[in-house]
PDB file of C-alpha atoms and ligand atoms in Angstrom:
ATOM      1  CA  UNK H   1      97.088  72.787  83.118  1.00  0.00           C
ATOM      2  CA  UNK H   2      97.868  74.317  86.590  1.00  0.00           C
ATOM      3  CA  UNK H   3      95.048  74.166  88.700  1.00  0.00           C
ATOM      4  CA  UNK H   4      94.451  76.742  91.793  1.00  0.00           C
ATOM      5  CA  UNK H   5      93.354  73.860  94.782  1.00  0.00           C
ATOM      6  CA  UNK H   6      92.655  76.901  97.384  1.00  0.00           C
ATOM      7  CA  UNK H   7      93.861  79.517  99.545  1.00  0.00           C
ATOM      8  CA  UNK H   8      94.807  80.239 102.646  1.00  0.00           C
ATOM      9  CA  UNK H   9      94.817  83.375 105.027  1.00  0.00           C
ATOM     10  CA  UNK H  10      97.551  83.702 108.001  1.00  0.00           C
ATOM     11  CA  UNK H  11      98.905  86.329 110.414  1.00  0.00           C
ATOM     12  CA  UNK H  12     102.639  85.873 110.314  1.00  0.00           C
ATOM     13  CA  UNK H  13     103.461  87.696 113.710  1.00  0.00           C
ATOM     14  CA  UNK H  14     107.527  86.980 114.484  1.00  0.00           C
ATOM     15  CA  UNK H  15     106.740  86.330 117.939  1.00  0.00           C
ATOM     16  CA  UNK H  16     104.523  82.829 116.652  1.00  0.00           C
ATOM     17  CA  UNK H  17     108.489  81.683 115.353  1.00  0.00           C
ATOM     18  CA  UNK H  18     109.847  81.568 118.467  1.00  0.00           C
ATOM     19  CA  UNK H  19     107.124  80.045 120.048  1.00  0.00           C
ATOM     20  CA  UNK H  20     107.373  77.519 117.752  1.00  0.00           C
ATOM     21  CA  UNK H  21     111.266  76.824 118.128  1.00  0.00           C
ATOM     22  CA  UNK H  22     111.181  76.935 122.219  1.00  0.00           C
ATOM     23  CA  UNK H  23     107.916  74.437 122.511  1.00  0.00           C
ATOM     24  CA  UNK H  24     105.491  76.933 123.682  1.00  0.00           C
ATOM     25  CA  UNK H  25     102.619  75.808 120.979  1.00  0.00           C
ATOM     26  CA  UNK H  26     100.756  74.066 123.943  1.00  0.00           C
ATOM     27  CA  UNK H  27     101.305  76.709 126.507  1.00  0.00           C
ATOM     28  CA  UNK H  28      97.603  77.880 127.262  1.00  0.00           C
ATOM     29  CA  UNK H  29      98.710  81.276 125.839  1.00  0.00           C
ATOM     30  CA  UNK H  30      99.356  80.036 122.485  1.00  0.00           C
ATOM     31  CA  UNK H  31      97.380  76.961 122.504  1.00  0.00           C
ATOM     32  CA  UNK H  32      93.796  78.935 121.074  1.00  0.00           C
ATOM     33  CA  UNK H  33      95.672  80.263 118.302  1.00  0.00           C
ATOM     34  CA  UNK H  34      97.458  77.052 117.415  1.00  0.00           C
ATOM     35  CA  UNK H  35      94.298  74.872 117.365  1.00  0.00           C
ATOM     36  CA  UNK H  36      92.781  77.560 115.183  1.00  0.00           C
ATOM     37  CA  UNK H  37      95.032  76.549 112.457  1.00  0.00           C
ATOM     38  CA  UNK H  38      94.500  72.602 112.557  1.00  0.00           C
ATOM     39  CA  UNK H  39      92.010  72.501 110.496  1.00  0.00           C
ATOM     40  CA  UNK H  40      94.298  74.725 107.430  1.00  0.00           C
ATOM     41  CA  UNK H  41      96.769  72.251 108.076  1.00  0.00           C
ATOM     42  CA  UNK H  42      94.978  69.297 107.935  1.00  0.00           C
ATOM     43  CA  UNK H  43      93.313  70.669 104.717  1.00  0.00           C
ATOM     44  CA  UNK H  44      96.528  71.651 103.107  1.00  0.00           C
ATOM     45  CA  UNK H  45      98.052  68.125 103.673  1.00  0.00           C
ATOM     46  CA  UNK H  46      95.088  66.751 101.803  1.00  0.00           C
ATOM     47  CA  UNK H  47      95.482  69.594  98.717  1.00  0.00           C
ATOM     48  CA  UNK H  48      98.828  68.044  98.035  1.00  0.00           C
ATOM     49  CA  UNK H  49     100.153  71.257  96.277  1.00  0.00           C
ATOM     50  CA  UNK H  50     103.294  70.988  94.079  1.00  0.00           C
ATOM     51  CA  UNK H  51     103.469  74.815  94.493  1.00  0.00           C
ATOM     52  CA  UNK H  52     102.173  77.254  97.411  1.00  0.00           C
ATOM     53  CA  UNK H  53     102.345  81.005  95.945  1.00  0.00           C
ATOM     54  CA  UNK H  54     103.090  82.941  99.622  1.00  0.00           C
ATOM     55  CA  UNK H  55     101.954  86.824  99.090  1.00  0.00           C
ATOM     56  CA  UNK H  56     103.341  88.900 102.020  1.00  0.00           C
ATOM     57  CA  UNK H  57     105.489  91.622 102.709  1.00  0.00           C
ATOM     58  CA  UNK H  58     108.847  92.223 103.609  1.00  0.00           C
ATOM     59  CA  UNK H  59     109.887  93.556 106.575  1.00  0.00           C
ATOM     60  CA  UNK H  60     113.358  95.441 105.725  1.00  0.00           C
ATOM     61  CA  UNK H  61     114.988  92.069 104.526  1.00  0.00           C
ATOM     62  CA  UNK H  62     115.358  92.119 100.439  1.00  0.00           C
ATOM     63  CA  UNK H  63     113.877  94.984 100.392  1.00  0.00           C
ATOM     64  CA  UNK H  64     114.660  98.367 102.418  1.00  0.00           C
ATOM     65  CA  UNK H  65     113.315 101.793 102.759  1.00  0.00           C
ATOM     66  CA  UNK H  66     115.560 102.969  99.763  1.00  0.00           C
ATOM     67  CA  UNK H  67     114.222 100.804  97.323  1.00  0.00           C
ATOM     68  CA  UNK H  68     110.787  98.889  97.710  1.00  0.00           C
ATOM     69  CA  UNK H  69     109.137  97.296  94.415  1.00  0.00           C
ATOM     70  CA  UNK H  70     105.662  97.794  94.895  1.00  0.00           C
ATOM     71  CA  UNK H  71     104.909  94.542  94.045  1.00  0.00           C
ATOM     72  CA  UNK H  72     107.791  91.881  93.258  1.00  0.00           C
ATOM     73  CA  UNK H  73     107.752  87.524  92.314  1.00  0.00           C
ATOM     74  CA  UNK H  74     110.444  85.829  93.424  1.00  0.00           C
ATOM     75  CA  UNK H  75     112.006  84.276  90.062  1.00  0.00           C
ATOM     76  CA  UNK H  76     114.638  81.746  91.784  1.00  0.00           C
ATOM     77  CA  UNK H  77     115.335  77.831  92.310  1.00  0.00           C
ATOM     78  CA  UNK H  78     115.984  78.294  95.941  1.00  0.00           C
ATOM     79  CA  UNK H  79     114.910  81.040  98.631  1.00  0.00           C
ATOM     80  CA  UNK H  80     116.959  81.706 101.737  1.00  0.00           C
ATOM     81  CA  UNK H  81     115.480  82.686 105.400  1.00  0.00           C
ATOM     82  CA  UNK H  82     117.396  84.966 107.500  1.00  0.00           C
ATOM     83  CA  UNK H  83     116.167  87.479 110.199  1.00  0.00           C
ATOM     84  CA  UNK H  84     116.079  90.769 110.368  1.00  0.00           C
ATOM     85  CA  UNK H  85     116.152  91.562 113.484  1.00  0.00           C
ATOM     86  CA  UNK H  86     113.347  89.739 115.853  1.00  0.00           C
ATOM     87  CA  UNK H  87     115.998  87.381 117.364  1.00  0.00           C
ATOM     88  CA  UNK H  88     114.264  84.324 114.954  1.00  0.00           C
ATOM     89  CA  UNK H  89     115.961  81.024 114.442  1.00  0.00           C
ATOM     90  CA  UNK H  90     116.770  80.685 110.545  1.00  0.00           C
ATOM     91  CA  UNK H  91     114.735  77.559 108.966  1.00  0.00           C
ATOM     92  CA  UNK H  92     115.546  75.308 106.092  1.00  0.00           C
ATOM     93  CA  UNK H  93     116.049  76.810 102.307  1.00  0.00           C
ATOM     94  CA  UNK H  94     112.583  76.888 100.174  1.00  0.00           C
ATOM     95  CA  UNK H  95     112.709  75.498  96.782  1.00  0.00           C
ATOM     96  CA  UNK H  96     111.535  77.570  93.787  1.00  0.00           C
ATOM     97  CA  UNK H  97     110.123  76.630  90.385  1.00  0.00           C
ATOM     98  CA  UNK H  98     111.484  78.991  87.985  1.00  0.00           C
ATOM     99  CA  UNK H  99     110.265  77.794  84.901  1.00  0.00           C
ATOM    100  CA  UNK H 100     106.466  78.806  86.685  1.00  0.00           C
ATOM    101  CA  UNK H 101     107.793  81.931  88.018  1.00  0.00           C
ATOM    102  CA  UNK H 102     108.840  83.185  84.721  1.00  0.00           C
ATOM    103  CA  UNK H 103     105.415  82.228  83.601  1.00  0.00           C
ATOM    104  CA  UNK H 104     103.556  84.367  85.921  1.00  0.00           C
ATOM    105  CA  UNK H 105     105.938  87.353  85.619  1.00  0.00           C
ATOM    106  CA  UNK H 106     105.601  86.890  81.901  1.00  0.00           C
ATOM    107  CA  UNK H 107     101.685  86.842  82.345  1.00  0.00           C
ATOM    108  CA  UNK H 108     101.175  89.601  84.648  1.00  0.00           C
ATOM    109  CA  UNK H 109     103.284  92.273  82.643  1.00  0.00           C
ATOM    110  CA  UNK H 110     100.788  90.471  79.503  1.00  0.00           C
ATOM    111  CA  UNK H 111      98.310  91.464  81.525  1.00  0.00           C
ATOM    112  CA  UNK H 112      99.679  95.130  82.340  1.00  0.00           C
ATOM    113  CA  UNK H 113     100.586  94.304  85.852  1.00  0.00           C
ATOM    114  CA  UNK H 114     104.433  95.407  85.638  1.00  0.00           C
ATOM    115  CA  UNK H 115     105.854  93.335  88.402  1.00  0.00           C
ATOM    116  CA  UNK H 116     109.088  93.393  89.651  1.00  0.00           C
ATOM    117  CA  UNK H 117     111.439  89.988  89.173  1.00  0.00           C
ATOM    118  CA  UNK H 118     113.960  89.025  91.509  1.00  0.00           C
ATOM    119  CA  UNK H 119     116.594  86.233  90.564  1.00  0.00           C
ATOM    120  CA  UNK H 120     117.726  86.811  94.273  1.00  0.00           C
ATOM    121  CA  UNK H 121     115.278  87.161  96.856  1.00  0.00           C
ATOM    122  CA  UNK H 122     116.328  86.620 100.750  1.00  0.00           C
ATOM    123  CA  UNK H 123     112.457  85.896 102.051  1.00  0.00           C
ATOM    124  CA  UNK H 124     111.651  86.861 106.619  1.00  0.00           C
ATOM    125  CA  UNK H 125     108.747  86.458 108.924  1.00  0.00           C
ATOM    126  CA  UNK H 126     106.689  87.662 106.919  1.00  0.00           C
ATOM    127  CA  UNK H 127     106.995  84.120 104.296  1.00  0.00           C
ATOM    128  CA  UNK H 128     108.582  81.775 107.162  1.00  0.00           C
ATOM    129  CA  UNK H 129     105.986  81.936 109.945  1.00  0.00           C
ATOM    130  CA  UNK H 130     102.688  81.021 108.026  1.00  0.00           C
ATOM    131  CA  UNK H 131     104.651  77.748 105.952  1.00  0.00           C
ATOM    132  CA  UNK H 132     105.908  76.873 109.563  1.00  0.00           C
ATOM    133  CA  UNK H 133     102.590  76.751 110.932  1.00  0.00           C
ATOM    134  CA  UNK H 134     100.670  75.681 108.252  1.00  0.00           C
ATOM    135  CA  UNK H 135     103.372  72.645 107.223  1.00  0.00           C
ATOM    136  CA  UNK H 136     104.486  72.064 110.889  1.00  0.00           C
ATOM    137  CA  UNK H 137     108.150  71.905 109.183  1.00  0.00           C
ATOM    138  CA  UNK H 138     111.180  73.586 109.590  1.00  0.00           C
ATOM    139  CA  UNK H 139     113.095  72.001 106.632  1.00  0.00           C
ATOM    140  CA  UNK H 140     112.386  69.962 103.692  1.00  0.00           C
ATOM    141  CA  UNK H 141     109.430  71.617 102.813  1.00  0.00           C
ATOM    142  CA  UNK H 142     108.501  68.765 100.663  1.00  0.00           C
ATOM    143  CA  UNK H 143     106.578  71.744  98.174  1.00  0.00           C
ATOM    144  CA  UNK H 144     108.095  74.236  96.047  1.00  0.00           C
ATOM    145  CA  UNK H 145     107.311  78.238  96.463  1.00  0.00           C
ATOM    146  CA  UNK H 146     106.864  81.540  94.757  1.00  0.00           C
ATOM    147  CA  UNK H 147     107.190  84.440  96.858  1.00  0.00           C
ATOM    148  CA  UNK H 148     105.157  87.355  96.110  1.00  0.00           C
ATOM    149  CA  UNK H 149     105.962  90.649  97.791  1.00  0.00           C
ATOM    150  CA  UNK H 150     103.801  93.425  98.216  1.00  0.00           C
ATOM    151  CA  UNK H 151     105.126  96.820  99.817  1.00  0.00           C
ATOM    152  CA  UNK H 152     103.112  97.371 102.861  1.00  0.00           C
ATOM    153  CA  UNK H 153     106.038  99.425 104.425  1.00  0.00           C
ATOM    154  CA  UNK H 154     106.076 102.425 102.754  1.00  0.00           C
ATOM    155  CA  UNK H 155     103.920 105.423 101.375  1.00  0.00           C
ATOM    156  CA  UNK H 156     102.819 105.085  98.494  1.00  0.00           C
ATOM    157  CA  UNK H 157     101.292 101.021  99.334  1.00  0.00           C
ATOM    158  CA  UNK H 158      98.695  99.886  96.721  1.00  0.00           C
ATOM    159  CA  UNK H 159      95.003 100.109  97.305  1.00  0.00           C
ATOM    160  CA  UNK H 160      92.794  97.174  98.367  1.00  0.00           C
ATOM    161  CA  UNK H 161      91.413  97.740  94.959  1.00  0.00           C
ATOM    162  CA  UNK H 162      94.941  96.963  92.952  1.00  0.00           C
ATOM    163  CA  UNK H 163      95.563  93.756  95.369  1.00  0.00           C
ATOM    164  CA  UNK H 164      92.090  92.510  94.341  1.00  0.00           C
ATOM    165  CA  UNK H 165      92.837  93.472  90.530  1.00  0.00           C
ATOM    166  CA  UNK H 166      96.492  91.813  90.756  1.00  0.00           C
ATOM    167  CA  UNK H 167      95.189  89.147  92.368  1.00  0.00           C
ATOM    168  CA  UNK H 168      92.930  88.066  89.389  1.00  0.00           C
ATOM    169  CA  UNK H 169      95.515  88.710  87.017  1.00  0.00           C
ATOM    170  CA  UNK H 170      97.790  86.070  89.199  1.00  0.00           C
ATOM    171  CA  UNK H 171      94.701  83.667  89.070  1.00  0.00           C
ATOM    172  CA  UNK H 172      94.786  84.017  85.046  1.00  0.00           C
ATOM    173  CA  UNK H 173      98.394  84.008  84.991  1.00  0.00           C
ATOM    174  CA  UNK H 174      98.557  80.344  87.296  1.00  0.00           C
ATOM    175  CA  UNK H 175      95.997  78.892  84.894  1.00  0.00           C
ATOM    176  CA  UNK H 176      97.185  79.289  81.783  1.00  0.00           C
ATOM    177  CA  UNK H 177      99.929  77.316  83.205  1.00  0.00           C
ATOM    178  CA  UNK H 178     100.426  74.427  81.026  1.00  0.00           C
ATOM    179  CA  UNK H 179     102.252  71.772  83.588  1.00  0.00           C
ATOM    180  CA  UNK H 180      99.734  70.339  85.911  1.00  0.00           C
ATOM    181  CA  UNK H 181     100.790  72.036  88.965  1.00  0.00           C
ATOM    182  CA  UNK H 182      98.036  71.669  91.954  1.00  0.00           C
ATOM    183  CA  UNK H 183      98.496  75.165  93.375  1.00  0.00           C
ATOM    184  CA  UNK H 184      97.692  76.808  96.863  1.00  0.00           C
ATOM    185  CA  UNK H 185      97.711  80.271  97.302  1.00  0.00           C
ATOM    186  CA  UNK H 186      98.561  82.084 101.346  1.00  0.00           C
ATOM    187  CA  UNK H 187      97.685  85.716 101.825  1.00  0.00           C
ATOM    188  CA  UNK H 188      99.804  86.489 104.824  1.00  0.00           C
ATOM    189  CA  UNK H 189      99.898  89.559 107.154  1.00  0.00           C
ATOM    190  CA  UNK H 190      97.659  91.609 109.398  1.00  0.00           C
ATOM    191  CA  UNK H 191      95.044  91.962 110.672  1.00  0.00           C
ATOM    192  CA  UNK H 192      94.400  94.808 112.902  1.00  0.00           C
ATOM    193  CA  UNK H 193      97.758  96.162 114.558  1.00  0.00           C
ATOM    194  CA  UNK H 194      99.722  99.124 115.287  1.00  0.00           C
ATOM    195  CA  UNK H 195     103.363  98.177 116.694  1.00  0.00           C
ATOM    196  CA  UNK H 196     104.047 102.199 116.824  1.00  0.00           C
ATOM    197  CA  UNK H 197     103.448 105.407 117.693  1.00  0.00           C
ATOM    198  CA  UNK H 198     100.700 107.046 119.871  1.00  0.00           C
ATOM    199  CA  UNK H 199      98.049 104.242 119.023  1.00  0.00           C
ATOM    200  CA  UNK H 200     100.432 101.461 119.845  1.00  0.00           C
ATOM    201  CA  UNK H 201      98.744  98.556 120.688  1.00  0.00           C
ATOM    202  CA  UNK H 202      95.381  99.085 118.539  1.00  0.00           C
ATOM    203  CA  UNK H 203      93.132  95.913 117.646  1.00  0.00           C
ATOM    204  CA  UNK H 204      89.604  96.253 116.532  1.00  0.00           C
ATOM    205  CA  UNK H 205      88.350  93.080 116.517  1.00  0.00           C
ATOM    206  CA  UNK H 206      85.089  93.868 115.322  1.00  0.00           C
ATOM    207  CA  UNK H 207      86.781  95.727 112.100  1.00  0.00           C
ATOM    208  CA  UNK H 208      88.731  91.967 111.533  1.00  0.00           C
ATOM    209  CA  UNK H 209      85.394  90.032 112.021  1.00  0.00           C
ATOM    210  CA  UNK H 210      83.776  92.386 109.491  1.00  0.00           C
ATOM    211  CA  UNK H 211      86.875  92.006 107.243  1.00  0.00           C
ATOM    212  CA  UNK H 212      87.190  88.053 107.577  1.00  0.00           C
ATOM    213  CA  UNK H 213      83.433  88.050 105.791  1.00  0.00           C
ATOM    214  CA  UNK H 214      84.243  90.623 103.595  1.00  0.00           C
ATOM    215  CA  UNK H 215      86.695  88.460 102.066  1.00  0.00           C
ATOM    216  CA  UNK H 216      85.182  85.413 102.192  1.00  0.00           C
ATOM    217  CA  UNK H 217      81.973  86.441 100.557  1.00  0.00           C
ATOM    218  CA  UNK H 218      82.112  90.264  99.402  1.00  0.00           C
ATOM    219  CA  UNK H 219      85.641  91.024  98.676  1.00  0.00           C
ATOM    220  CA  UNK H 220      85.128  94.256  96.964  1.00  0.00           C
ATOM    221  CA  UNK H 221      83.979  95.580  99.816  1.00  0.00           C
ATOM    222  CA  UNK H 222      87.038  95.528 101.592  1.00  0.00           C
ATOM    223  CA  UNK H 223      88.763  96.511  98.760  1.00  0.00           C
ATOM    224  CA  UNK H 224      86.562  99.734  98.555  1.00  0.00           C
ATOM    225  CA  UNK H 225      88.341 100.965 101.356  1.00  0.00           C
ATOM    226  CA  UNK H 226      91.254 103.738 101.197  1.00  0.00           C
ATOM    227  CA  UNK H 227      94.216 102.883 102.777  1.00  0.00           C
ATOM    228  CA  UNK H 228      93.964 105.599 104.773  1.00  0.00           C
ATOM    229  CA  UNK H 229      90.717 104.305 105.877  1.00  0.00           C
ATOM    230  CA  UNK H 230      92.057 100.824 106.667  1.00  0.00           C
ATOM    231  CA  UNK H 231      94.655 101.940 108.809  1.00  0.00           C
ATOM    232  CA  UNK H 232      92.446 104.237 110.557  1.00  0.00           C
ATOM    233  CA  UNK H 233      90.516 101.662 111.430  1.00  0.00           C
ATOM    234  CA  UNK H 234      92.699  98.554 112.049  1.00  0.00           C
ATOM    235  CA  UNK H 235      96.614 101.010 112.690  1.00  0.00           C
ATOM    236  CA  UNK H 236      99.395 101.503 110.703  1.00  0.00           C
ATOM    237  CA  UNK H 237     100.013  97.893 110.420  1.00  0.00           C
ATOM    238  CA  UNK H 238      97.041  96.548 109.669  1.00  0.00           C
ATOM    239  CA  UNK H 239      97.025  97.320 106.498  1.00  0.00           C
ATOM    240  CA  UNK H 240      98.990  94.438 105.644  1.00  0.00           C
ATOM    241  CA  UNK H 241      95.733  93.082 105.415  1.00  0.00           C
ATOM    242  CA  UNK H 242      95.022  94.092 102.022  1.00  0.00           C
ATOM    243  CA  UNK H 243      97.515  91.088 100.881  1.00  0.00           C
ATOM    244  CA  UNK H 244      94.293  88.681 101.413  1.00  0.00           C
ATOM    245  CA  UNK H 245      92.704  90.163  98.476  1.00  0.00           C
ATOM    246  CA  UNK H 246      95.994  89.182  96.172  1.00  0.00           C
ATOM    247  CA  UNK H 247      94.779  85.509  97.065  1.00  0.00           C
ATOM    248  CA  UNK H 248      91.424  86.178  97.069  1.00  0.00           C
ATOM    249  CA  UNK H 249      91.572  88.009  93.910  1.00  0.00           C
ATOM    250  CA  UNK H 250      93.061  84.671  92.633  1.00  0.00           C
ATOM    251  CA  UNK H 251      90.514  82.236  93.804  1.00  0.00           C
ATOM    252  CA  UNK H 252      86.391  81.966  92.180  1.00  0.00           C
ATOM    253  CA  UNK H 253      84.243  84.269  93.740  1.00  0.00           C
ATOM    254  CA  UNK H 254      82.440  81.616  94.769  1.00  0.00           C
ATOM    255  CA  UNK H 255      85.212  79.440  95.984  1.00  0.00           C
ATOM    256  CA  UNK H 256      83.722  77.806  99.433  1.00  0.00           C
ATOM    257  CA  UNK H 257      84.597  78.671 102.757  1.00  0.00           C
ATOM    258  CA  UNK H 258      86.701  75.515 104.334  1.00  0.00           C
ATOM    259  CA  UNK H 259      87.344  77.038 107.277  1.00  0.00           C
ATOM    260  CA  UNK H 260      87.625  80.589 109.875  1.00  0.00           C
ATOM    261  CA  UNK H 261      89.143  81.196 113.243  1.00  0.00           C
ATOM    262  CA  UNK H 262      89.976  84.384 114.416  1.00  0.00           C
ATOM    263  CA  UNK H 263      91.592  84.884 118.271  1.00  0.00           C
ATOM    264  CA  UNK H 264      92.922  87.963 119.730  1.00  0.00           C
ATOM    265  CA  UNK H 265      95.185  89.355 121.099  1.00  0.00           C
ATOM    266  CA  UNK H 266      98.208  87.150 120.135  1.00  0.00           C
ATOM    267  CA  UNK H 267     101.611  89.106 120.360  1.00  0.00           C
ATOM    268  CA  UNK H 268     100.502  92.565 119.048  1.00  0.00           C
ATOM    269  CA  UNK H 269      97.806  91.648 116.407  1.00  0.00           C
ATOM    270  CA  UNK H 270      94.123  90.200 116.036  1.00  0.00           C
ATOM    271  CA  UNK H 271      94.697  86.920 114.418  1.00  0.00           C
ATOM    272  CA  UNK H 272      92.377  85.444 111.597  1.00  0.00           C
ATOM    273  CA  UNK H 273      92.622  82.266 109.156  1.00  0.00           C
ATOM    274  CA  UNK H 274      90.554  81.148 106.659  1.00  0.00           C
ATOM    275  CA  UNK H 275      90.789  78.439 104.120  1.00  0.00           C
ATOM    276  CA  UNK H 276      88.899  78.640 100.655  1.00  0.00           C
ATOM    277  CA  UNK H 277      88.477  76.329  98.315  1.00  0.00           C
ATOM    278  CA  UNK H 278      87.770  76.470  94.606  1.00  0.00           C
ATOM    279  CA  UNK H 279      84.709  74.433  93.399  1.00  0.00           C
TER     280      UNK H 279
HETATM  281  C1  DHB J   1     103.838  91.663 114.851  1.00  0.00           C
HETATM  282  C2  DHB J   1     103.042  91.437 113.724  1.00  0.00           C
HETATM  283  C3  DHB J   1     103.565  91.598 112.449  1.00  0.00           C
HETATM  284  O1  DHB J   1     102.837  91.417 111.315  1.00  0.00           O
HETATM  285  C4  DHB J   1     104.891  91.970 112.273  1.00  0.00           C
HETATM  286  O2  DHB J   1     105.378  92.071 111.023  1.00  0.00           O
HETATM  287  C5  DHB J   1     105.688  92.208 113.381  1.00  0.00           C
HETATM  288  C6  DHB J   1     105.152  92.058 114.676  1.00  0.00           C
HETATM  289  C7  DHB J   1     103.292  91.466 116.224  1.00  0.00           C
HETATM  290  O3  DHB J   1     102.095  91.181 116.388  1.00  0.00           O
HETATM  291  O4  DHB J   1     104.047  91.582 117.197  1.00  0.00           O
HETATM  292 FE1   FE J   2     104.033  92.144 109.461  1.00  0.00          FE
END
C-alpha cells in the first residue's frame, strides 16, 4: 500500500527562483534562508519518495480570475513550468502518475470532497520554487508529482477548517493506495505577506511563530481562524498559509517534528519550513 513518509512546509516566493538561477544562494542576503532548508533537503533525500503531492496555489497561470476551481489535482503524465509574469527562468517538465491521480480524485469525490481534475495543468512559482529548493534540481526530477491547487486568489477561498478536513480526506485517499508508493506531501505558500494595497509590506512574525506551532502540534487551532481573521493578521497574502493544513491534515496528528526554521524578511514574506514525519 502507499505509505505517507512525511511532509514538508515551504514559502515559494518568485524572487527565491531567480536567486537560484543567477548564483545568489550564498550571498549573505539569501544565505540564512537557504541554510534553513538543509536540513528538509537532506531529510527528503533520505525519504526516497516515488511521489511528492505539492499543494499550492496558482498565481494566474492555469487558472485565472474568470475561472478558479476551488480546489483542483492535477490528473496528467507530465506537468509543464512556464511564468507568468515574474521574469522566472522555465525549469525542466515534472512527471505525473496518473494511474495515482485518478485514485485520489476518485477517493476524494468518495469521500464528498468534489475536486476538480485537470488532464492539462500548466503548474508556476507557486509548485516550481519549493521542488527547486528542496531537490536542488532544475530538471530530471528523478520523482514523480501530483499537483494540488487550492484557490487562494479569489473571494470566496476555503476556510482553514476545509484545508484541514480535505487534507485528511487526501491522507485516506493516498493510503488506500494499493501500489507501494513512499509518498511526501509539501504545503507551499505564505506566511505572513501583503504584496498590495495600503498595508503593503506587512509581516507579523510573531503571528508565523505562533502559526508554525500551531501546525506542528495543534492544527485546529489555526484552522479555527476565519479567513478574514488570517489575513487581518498576517495581509491579504498570507493567507496562502492555510495550504499547510492540506498537508497537515494528511499526516498523524502525532507525526514528529523533523525540523523548523523560520527567517524574515526574505523578498516580501516571513519565511517558515518545517518537516514532519509520520511515526
Ligand atoms: C512573494 C511571495 C509570494 O507567495 C508570491 O506568490 C509572490 C511574491 C514575495 O514575497 O515577493
Ligand atoms: Fe504566493
Amino acid at each position: 500500500m502507499a505509505k505517507i513518509i512525511g511532509g514538508i512546509t515551504s514559502s515559494h516566493i518568485p524572487a527565491v527562483g531567480n536567486a537560484i538561477t543567477q548564483g545568489l544562494t550564498q550571498e549573505p542576503y539569501w544565505k540564512r534562508f537557504f541554510d534553513g532548508y538543509q536540513p528538509a533537503v537532506k531529510w527528503l533525500e533520505e525519504a526516497k519518495p516515488d511521489v511528492i503531492i505539492v499543494v499550492y496555489n496558482d498565481h494566474g497561470l492555469n487558472f485565472f480570475l474568470d475561472k478558479i476551481p476551488t480546489f483542483a489535482i492535477g490528473c496528467a503524465d507530465k506537468y509543464i513550468n512556464a511564468d507568468e509574469g515574474w521574469g522566472l527562468n522555465a525549469v525542466g517538465d515534472f512527471e505525473g502518475d496518473q494511474a495515482f491521480s485518478w485514485h485520489l480524485a476518485e477517493s476524494l469525490v468518495e469521500q464528498e470532497f468534489d475536486i476538480c481534475t485537470c488532464q492539462e495543468m500548466k503548474v508556476d512559482h507557486g509548485f516550481v520554487n519549493p521542488m527547486r529548493v528542496l531537490l536542488e534540481k532544475e530538471k530530471d526530477w528523478g520523482v514523480k508529482v501530483v499537483p494540488f491547487a487550492v484557490n487562494t486568489v479569489q473571494h470566496p477561498v476555503p476556510s482553514g477548517k476545509r484545508c484541514l478536513k480535505i487534507g485528511e480526506a487526501l491522507g485516506k485517499a493516498i493510503e488506500s493506495y494499493p501500489e507501494d508508493l513512499r509518498v511526501v506531501i509539501f504545503g507551499t505558500g505564505g506566511m505572513s505577506h501583503q504584496l498590495q494595497g495600503e498595508r503593503a509590506g506587512l509581516i507579523n512574525v510573531d503571528f508565523d511563530i505562533e502559526t508554525m506551532e500551531s501546525v506542528i502540534s495543534e492544527p485546529e487551532k489555526f484552522a479555527s481562524l476565519s479567513n478574514a481573521e488570517i489575513i487581518e493578521q498576517a495581509g491579504t497574502e498570507g493567507i496562502e498559509t492555510i495550504m499547510w493544513l492540506v498537508m497537515r491534515g494528511a499526516l498523524q496528528p502525532d507525526a514528529k517534528l523533523i525540523h523548523k526554521h523560520y527567517h524574515a524578511p526574505i523578498s516580501n514574506t516571513g519565511a517558515g519550513v518545517l518537516v514532519l514525519e509520520n511515526q
